[in-house]
XYZ file of C-alpha atoms in Angstrom:
524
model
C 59.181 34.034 27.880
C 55.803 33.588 29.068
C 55.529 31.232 32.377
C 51.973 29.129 32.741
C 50.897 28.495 36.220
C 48.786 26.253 37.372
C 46.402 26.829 40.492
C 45.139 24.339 42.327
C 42.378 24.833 44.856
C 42.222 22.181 47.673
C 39.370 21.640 50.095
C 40.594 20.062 53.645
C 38.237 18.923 56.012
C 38.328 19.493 60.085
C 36.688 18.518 63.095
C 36.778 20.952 65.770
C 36.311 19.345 69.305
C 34.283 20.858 72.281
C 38.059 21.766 73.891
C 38.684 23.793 70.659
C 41.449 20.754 69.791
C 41.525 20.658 65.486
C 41.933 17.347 63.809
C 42.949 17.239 60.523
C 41.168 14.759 58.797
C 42.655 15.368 55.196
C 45.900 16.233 53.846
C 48.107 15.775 50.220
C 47.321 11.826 49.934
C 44.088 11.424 51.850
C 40.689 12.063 51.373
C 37.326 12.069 53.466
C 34.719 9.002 52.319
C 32.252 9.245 55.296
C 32.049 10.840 58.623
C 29.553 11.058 62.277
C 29.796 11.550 65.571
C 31.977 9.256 66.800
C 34.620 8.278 63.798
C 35.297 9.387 60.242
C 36.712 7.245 57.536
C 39.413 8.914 54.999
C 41.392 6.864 52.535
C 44.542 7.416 50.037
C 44.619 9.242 46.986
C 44.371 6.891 44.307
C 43.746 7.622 40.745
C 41.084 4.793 40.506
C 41.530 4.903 36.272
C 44.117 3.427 36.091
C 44.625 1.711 39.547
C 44.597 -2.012 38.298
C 48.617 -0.883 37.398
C 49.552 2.192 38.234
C 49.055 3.035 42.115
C 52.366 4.649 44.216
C 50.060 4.358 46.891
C 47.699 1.475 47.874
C 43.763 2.389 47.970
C 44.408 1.695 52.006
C 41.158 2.737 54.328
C 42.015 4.584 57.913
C 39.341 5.278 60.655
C 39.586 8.206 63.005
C 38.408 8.607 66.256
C 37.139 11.916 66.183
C 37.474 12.878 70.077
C 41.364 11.949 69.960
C 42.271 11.691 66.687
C 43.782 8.387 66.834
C 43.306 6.827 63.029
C 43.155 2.996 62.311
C 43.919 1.562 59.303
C 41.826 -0.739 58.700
C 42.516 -1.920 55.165
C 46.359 -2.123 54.885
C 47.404 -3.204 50.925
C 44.119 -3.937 49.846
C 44.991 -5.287 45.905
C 42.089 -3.697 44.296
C 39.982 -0.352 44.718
C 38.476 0.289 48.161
C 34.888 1.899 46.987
C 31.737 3.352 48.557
C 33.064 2.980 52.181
C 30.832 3.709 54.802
C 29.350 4.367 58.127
C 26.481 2.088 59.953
C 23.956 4.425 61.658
C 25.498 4.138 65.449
C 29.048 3.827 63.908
C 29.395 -0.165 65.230
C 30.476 -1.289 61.684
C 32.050 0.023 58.305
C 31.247 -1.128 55.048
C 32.583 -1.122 51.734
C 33.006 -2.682 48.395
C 36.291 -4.358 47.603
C 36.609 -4.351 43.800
C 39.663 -6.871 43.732
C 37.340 -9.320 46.070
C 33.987 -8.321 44.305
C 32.429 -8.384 47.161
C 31.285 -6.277 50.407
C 33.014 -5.969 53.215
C 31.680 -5.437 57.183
C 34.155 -4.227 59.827
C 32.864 -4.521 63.204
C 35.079 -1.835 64.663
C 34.703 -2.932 68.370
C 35.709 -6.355 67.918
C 37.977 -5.530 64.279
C 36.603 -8.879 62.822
C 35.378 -8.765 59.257
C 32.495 -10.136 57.553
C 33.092 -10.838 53.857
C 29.859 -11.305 51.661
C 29.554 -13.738 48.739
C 30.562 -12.148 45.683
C 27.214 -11.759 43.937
C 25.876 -9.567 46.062
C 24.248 -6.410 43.911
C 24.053 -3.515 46.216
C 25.510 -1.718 49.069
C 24.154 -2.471 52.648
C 21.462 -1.004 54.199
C 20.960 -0.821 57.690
C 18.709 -0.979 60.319
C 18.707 2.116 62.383
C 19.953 -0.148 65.471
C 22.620 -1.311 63.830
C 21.309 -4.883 64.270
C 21.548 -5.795 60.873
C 21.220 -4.660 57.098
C 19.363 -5.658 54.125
C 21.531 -6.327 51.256
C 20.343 -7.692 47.400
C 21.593 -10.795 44.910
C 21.206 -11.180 41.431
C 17.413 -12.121 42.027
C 16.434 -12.220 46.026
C 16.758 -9.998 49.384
C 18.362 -11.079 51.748
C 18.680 -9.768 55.424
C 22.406 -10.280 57.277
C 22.455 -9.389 61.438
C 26.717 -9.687 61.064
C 26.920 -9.753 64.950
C 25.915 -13.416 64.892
C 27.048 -13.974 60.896
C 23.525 -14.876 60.216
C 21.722 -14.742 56.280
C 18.230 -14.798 55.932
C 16.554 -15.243 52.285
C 13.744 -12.923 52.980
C 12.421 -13.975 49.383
C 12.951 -17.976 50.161
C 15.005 -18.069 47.094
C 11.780 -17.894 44.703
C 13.656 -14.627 42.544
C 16.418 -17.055 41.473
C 13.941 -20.190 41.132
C 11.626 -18.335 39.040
C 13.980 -15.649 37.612
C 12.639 -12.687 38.947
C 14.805 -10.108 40.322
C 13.264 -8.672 43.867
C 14.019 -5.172 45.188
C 12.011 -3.504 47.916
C 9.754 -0.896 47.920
C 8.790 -0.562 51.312
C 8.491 -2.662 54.350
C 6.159 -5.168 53.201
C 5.657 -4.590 49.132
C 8.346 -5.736 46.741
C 8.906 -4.552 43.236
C 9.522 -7.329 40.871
C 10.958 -7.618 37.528
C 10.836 -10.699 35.436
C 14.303 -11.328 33.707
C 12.735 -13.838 30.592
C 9.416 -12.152 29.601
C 10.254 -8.977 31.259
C 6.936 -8.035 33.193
C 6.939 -6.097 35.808
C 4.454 -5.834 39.064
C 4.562 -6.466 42.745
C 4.675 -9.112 45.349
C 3.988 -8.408 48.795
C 6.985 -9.900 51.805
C 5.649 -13.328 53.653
C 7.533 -15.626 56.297
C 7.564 -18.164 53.076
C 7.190 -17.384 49.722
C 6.497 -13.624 48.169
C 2.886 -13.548 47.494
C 1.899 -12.091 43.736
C -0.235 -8.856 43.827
C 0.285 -8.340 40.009
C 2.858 -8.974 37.142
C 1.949 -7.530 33.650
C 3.364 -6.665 30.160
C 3.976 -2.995 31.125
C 6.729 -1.164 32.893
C 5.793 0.414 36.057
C 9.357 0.715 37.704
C 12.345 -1.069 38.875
C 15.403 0.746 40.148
C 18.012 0.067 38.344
C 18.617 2.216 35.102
C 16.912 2.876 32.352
C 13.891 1.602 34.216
C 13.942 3.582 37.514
C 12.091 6.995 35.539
C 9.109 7.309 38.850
C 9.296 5.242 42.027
C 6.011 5.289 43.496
C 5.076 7.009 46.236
C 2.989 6.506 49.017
C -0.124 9.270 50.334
C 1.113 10.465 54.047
C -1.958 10.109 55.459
C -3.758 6.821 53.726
C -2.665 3.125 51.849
C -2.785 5.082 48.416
C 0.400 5.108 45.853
C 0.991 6.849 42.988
C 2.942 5.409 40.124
C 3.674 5.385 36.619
C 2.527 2.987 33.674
C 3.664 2.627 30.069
C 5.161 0.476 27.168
C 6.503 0.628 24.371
C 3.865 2.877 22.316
C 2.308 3.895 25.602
C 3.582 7.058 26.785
C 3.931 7.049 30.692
C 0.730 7.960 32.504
C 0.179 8.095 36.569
C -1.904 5.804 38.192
C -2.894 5.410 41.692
C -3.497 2.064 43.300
C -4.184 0.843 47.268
C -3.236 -2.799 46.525
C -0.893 -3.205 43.796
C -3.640 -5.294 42.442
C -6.311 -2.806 40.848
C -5.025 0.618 39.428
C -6.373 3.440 38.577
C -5.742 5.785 35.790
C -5.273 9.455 36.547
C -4.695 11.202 33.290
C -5.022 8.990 30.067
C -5.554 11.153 27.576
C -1.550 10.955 25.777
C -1.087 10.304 22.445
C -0.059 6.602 21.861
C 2.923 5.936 19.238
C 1.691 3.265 16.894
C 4.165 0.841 17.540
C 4.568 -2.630 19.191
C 7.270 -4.471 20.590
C 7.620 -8.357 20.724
C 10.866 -10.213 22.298
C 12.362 -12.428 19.892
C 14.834 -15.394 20.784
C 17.464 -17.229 18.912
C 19.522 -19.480 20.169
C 21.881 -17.222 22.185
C 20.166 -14.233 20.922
C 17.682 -12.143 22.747
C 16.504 -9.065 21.211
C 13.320 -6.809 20.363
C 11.363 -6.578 17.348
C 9.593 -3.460 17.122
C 6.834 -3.237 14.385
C 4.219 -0.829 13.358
C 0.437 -2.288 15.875
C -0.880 -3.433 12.255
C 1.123 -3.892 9.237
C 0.385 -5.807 5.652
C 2.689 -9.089 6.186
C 1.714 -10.205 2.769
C 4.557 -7.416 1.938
C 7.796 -7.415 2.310
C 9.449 -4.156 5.004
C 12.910 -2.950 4.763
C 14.678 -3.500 8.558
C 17.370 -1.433 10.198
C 19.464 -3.085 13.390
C 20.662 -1.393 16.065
C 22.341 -1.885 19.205
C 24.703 -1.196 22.597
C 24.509 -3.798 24.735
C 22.246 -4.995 27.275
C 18.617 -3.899 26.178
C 16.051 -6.153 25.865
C 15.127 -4.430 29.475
C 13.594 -2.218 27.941
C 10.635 -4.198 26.209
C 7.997 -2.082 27.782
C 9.344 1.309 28.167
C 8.122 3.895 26.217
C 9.948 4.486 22.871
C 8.672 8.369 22.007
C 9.156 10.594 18.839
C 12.335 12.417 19.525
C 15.429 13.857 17.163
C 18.622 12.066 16.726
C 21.279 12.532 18.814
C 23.505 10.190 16.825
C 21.376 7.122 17.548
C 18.111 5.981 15.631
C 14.849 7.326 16.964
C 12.652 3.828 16.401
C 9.379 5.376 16.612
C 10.056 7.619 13.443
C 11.414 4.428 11.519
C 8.535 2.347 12.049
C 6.153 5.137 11.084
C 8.378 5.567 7.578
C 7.575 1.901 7.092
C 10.724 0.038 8.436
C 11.181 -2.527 10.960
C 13.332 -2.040 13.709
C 15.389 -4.895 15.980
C 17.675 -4.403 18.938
C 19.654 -7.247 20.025
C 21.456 -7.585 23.334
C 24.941 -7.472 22.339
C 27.661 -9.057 24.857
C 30.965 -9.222 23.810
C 33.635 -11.890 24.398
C 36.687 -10.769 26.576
C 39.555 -10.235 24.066
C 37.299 -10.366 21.275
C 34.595 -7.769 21.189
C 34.610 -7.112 17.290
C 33.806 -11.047 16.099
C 31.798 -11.825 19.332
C 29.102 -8.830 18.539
C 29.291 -9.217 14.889
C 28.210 -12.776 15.320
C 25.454 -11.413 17.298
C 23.999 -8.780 14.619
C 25.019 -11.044 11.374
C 22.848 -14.178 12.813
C 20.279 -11.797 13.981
C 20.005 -10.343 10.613
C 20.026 -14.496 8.954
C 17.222 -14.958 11.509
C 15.468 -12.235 10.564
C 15.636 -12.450 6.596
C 13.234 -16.282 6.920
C 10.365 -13.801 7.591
C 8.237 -13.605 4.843
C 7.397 -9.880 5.705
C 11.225 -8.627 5.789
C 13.059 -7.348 2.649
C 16.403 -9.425 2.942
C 18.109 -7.387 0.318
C 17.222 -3.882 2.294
C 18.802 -5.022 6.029
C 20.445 -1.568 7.704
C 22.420 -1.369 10.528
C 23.189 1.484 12.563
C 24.858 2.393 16.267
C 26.219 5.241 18.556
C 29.563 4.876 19.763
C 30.159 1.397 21.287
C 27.139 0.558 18.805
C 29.114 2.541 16.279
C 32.231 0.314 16.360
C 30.385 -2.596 15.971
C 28.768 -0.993 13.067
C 32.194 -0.392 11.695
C 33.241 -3.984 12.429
C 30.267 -5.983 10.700
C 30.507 -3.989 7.613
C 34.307 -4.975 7.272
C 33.441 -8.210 7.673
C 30.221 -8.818 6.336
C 28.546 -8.163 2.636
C 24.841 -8.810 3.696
C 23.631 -4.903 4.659
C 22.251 -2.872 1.974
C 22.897 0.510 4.112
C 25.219 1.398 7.785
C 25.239 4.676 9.778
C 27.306 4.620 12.412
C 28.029 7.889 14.637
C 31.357 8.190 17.019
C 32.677 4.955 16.846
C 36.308 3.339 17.131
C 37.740 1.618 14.333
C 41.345 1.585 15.127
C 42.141 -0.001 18.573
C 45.953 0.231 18.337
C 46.033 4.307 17.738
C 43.153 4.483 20.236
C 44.737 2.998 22.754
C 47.362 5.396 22.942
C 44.807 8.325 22.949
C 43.909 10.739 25.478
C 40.229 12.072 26.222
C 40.839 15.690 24.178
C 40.013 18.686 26.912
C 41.150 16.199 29.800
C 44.185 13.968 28.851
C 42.857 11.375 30.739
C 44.387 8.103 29.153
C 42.144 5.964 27.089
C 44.121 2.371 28.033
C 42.089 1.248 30.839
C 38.749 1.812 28.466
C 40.985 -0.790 26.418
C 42.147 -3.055 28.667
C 39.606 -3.020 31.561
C 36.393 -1.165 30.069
C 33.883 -1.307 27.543
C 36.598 -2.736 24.520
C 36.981 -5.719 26.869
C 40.486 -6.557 25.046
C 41.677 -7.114 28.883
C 45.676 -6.985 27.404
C 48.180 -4.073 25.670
C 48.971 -3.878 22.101
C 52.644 -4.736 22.486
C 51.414 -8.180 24.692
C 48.734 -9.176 21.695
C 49.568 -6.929 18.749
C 47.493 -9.422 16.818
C 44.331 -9.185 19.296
C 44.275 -5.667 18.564
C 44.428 -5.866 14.957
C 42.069 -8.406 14.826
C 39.467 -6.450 16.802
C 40.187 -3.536 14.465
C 38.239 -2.561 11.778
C 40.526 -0.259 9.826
C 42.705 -3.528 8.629
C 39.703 -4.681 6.615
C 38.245 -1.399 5.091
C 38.699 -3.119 1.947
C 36.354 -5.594 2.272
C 33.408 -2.921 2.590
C 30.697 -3.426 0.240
C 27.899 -1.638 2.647
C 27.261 2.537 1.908
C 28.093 3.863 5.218
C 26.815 7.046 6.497
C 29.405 8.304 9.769
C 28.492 11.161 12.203
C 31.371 12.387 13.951
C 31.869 16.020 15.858
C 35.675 17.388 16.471
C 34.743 18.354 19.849
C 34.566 14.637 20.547
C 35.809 13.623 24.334
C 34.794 10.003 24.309
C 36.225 8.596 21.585
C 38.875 10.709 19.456
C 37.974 12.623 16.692
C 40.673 10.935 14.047
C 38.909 7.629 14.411
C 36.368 8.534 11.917
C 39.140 10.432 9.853
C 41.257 7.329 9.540
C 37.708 5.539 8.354
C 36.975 8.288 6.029
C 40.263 8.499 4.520
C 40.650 5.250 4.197
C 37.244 4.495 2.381
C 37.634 7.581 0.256
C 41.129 5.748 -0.836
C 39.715 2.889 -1.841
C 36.445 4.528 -3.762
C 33.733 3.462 -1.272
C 30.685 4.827 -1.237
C 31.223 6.826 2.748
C 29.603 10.372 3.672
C 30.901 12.323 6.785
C 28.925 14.562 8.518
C 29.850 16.454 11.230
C 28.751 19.632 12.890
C 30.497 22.690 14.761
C 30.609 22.788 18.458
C 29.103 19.477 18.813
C 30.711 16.393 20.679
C 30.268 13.244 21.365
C 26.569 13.657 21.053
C 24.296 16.035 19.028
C 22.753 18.832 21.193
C 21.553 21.642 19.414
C 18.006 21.314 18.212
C 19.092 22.238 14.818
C 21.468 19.795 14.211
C 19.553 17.219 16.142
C 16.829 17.917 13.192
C 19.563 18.058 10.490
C 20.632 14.910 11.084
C 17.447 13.387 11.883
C 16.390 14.223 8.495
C 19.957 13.039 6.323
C 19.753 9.684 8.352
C 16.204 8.972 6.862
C 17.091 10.013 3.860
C 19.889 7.815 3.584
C 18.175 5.031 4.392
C 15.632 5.908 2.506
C 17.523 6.038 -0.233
C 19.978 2.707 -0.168
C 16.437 0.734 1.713
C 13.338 1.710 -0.202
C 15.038 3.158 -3.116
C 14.218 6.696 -2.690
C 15.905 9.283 -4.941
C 19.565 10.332 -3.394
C 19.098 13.992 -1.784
C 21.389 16.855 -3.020
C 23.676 16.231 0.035
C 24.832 13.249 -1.199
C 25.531 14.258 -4.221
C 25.816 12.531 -7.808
């Protein structure tokens, strides 16, 4: 009979010493994080997946004297992960983020005391090259932390969190500022007191965290000049050069502007954007699609270009075919992410509807993979959409529980019970919470035409999630169309199929929304 090995290639790391002595600094259950001159730090093999129940061996954190080879543990049982551990310049402290704790941690290794930050901090430390202290970020100001004398300094006088604006430097004395309600972005420059305002506008230069870190600007080696990058929503991004972060300069203007405006809109707890054509006739009424992830209304004034679909909607090609287009942030309730998103997109759409200039008999709805489950959720429990597409998303949260990730066989529970499906318990503790929070249970309550995208070489979320929609629908004489295409995944990638779809996703809309003829694909 044929025998199947497995080879396994292993990389272990060694310091050699002036006197030719080796230390071994990893072996079977241990693995380097950070090293210098003086120590390294190496820590336990954990599989960090699924380490909230299933860890044989703690995520424990050692420090080795690299001279004698004398290790320290330094974090004995620690109940959570042990993450991003690391080395201060001179190798006085070690730092790391504690994910039980939420919070960083500072080892002073000369005196073994430990500094434990408050939980909100955002970022890892960083230090001064002396080792004095280390600049470290909240939810909206900087502050600077000299743990030899346990001492926190609000660089930014608390103004971010006062005012809402979250502060991040980019260099010594300029700040780059973000404004979390109207979502302008600019510059202050650092004070003793309060950050003085060089310039906040209705644009998106950049801010590092994703997707709005595309260009940090960059400073001329030899004068005050920067170089940065401007745009918004139907501004493609152009470079700029300013000296003050107060007057800026264009350097090449000359793109081709989308025609396309966005406008934040607020509900009560709803915050989303509205993206319209720049003039439209509101004495008519415009059919609206609604999409949606999560978290975007961060991205008010980035630049929305003409692309092809990779399984999401391209917004700039919808608004030039006429449509409407609005993207709520979506937040989901722990152990109820189906009814706490669908409240979010059905009240969205009631909003919506009051305005004179939307159709509220031609409302769409369409989403990608998290985006597509909640499509598949509001459908089964809503009869207001004229028209769905959803691509790649769950609708059966007891069978994908106990799924793997195909190619892999990585588990899919802790996506369940710790990630993005926030149900934060197991089937057989809450078998109703997971039928509740499943779609598939309610397929006969589908009134909406739904359009699915789904590849077989799917490794996010399993291929037979879509088949048990299909099948089900098909069952029940719905009107459902399947497309999927060969060698594709979780995502569309090849230019032809990204155009393929493109073009049957407009045309379905097109179709069910402005009452276009079906196309042959869809047959009679």
């Amino acid at each position: 009979m044929p025998v199947f090995l497995k080879l396994l290639l292993i990389t272990l790391f060694f310091k050699v010493n002036a006197d030719t002595t080796i230390i071994q600094l990893e072996d079977s259950t241990t693995v380097l994080c950070a090293t210098g001159g003086k120590y390294a730090l190496t820590q336990n093999k954990v599989n960090a997946w699924e380490y909230y129940w299933n860890h044989p061996l703690s995520a424990a954190l050692y420090l080795t004297e690299l001279n004698s080879g004398k290790k320290i543990k330094i974090v004995e049982n620690p109940k959570g992960l042990v993450i991003h551990a690391n080395l201060s310049p001179l190798e006085k402290y070690v730092s790391w983020y504690d994910t039980y704790l939420k919070s960083i941690c500072i080892y002073n290794i000369a005196s073994s005391n430990m500094l434990i930050l408050q939980k909100n901090i955002q970022c890892l430390p960083q230090w001064f090259p002396d080792d004095s202290a280390f600049i470290v970020y909240d939810q909206f100001d900087i502050w600077k932390i000299i743990p030899g004398r346990n001492m926190h300094i609000n660089l930014t006088n608390g103004y971010g969190r006062k005012h809402k604006i979250i502060f991040r430097q980019l260099s010594d004395s300029i700040l780059v500022a973000f404004n979390t309600l109207n979502k302008q972005n600019g510059f202050f420059k650092l004070t003793e007191n309060d950050p003085k305002l060089l310039s906040m506008d209705d644009c998106l230069y950049y801010f590092p965290i994703y997707p709005l870190d595309e260009f940090k600007p960059v400073k001329s080696i030899d004068s005050n000049t920067w170089l940065l990058l401007k745009q918004d929503a139907g501004i493609p991004p152009s470079y700029y050069s300013t000296s003050n972060f107060k007057t800026f300069y264009p350097i090449d203007s000359f793109k081709q502007p989308t025609l396309l405006k966005s406008t934040i809109i607020r509900f009560k707890h709803i915050t989303g954007i509205l993206y319209t054509p720049l003039t439209f006739d509101s004495s008519k009424k415009h059919p609206l699609i609604i999409t949606y992830y999560q978290n975007f209304s961060i991205n008010l004034h980035k630049f929305q270009p003409y692309q092809n679909s990779e399984g999401t909607l391209n917004i700039p090609t919808y608004i030039s075919n006429g449509y409407m287009v609005f993207v709520p942030d979506v937040k989901t309730k722990k152990g109820h992410p189906g009814p706490s998103a669908a409240r979010i997109v059905v009240r969205s759409a009631k909003k919506l509807r009051r305005y004179k200039w939307i159709d509220q008999k031609h409302i769409g709805l369409q989403g990608f993979s998290f985006g597509g489950y909640i499509t598949n959720y509001v459908i089964t429990h809503s009869k207001i959409f004229a028209a769905a597409q959803e691509s790649a998303g769950p609708v059966d949260f007891i069978s994908g529980y106990g799924s793997v990730k195909k190619g892999s066989n990585i588990s899919l529970q802790p996506l369940y019970e710790r990630g993005q499906n926030n149900m934060w318990t197991t089937p057989w503790d809450n078998p109703r919470q997971y039928l509740l929070n499943s779609p598939i249970i309610k397929v006969q309550h589908i009134t909406t035409p739904l359009l699915i995208l789904h590849n077989e070489n799917d490794i996010i979320v399993p291929y037979a999630q879509s088949m048990e929609l299909f099948m089900a629908m098909r069952r029940l004489d719905k009107q459902v169309w399947w497309i999927q295409y060969k060698d594709e995944g979780h995502q569309l990638f090849k230019r032809e199929n990204q155009e393929d779809f493109s073009r049957k996703q407009l045309e379905f809309f097109n179709h069910f929304l402005k009452g276009a003829p079906p196309p042959s694909w869809m047959g009679k």
